[in-house]
Tab-separated table of C-alpha atoms in Angstrom:
chain	number	residue	atom	x	y	z
A	1	MET	CA	132.679	56.676	100.421
A	2	ASP	CA	132.513	56.035	104.174
A	3	TYR	CA	128.822	56.765	104.744
A	4	LEU	CA	125.652	56.270	102.791
A	5	PRO	CA	123.159	59.037	103.560
A	6	ILE	CA	119.692	57.574	103.644
A	7	PHE	CA	116.482	59.540	104.044
A	8	ALA	CA	113.500	57.408	104.998
A	9	ASP	CA	110.063	58.103	106.422
A	10	LEU	CA	110.110	56.023	109.609
A	11	LYS	CA	106.919	57.342	111.219
A	12	ARG	CA	105.087	54.383	112.760
A	13	ARG	CA	107.418	51.966	110.947
A	14	PRO	CA	108.639	48.941	112.931
A	15	CYS	CA	112.389	49.166	113.490
A	16	LEU	CA	114.533	46.551	115.231
A	17	VAL	CA	117.656	47.434	117.218
A	18	VAL	CA	120.000	44.618	118.227
A	19	GLY	CA	122.183	45.594	121.175
A	20	GLY	CA	121.699	47.447	124.429
A	21	ASN	CA	124.857	49.538	124.751
A	22	GLU	CA	125.467	53.279	124.307
A	23	ILE	CA	125.981	52.996	120.544
A	24	ALA	CA	122.657	51.175	120.176
A	25	TRP	CA	120.996	53.787	122.399
A	26	ARG	CA	122.203	56.645	120.152
A	27	LYS	CA	120.692	54.868	117.139
A	28	THR	CA	117.488	54.220	119.082
A	29	ARG	CA	117.168	57.892	120.056
A	30	MET	CA	117.394	58.886	116.392
A	31	LEU	CA	114.760	56.306	115.438
A	32	LEU	CA	112.434	57.548	118.192
A	33	LYS	CA	112.896	61.162	117.062
A	34	ALA	CA	111.916	60.037	113.554
A	35	GLY	CA	108.697	58.544	114.958
A	36	ALA	CA	109.634	54.881	114.514
A	37	ASP	CA	108.110	52.027	116.506
A	38	VAL	CA	111.284	50.609	118.076
A	39	LYS	CA	111.873	47.084	119.341
A	40	VAL	CA	115.151	46.040	120.963
A	41	ILE	CA	116.903	42.726	121.486
A	42	ALA	CA	119.881	42.588	123.860
A	43	PRO	CA	121.271	40.394	126.633
A	44	GLU	CA	122.118	43.514	128.656
A	45	LEU	CA	120.405	46.899	128.585
A	46	SER	CA	121.814	50.298	129.503
A	47	ALA	CA	119.930	52.436	132.005
A	48	GLU	CA	118.554	54.513	129.110
A	49	PHE	CA	117.050	51.434	127.480
A	50	GLN	CA	115.587	50.257	130.785
A	51	HIS	CA	113.959	53.650	131.304
A	52	ALA	CA	112.556	53.773	127.746
A	53	ILE	CA	111.098	50.279	128.159
A	54	ALA	CA	109.551	51.193	131.529
A	55	GLU	CA	108.008	54.291	129.895
A	56	ASN	CA	106.621	52.166	127.010
A	57	GLN	CA	108.657	54.141	124.473
A	58	ILE	CA	110.191	50.947	123.052
A	59	ASP	CA	109.427	47.221	123.196
A	60	TYR	CA	111.890	44.655	124.565
A	61	LEU	CA	111.837	41.354	122.664
A	62	GLY	CA	114.325	39.488	124.854
A	63	GLU	CA	117.986	38.614	125.111
A	64	THR	CA	118.527	36.513	121.989
A	65	PHE	CA	117.933	37.337	118.337
A	66	GLN	CA	115.707	34.935	116.416
A	67	PRO	CA	115.268	35.167	112.616
A	68	GLU	CA	111.509	35.625	113.025
A	69	ASP	CA	112.212	38.829	115.000
A	70	LEU	CA	112.760	40.446	111.598
A	71	ASP	CA	109.197	39.693	110.483
A	72	GLY	CA	107.472	42.961	109.668
A	73	SER	CA	110.530	45.097	110.395
A	74	PHE	CA	111.181	47.994	108.055
A	75	TRP	CA	114.627	48.804	109.445
A	76	LEU	CA	117.323	46.784	111.229
A	77	SER	CA	120.107	48.299	113.296
A	78	PRO	CA	122.654	45.514	113.864
A	79	PRO	CA	124.890	45.322	116.949
A	80	ARG	CA	128.121	47.276	117.056
A	81	SER	CA	130.840	47.138	119.676
A	82	GLY	CA	132.342	50.550	119.000
A	83	ARG	CA	135.554	49.082	117.632
A	84	ARG	CA	136.186	49.257	113.931
A	85	SER	CA	136.687	45.845	112.387
A	86	MET	CA	137.762	47.211	109.014
A	87	PRO	CA	140.554	49.678	108.254
């Protein structure tokens, strides 16, 4: 099985996204559509992330992940480069 379908009520749930690239933005858009409270950590942010932060749609926690950033998070979206590391 390549994918695990998960259905979760994310309304007003704190969700952490690590990464600021296009892949992370696609995940963030889905979380926002589900009503999640999104926080992002990334050394570099795409224009979409910058706009969402400026519009107070998401919170920016900084450039570097710290273990305490997970405190209170319901969901974590780890970084992904877009390249598959496994066959």
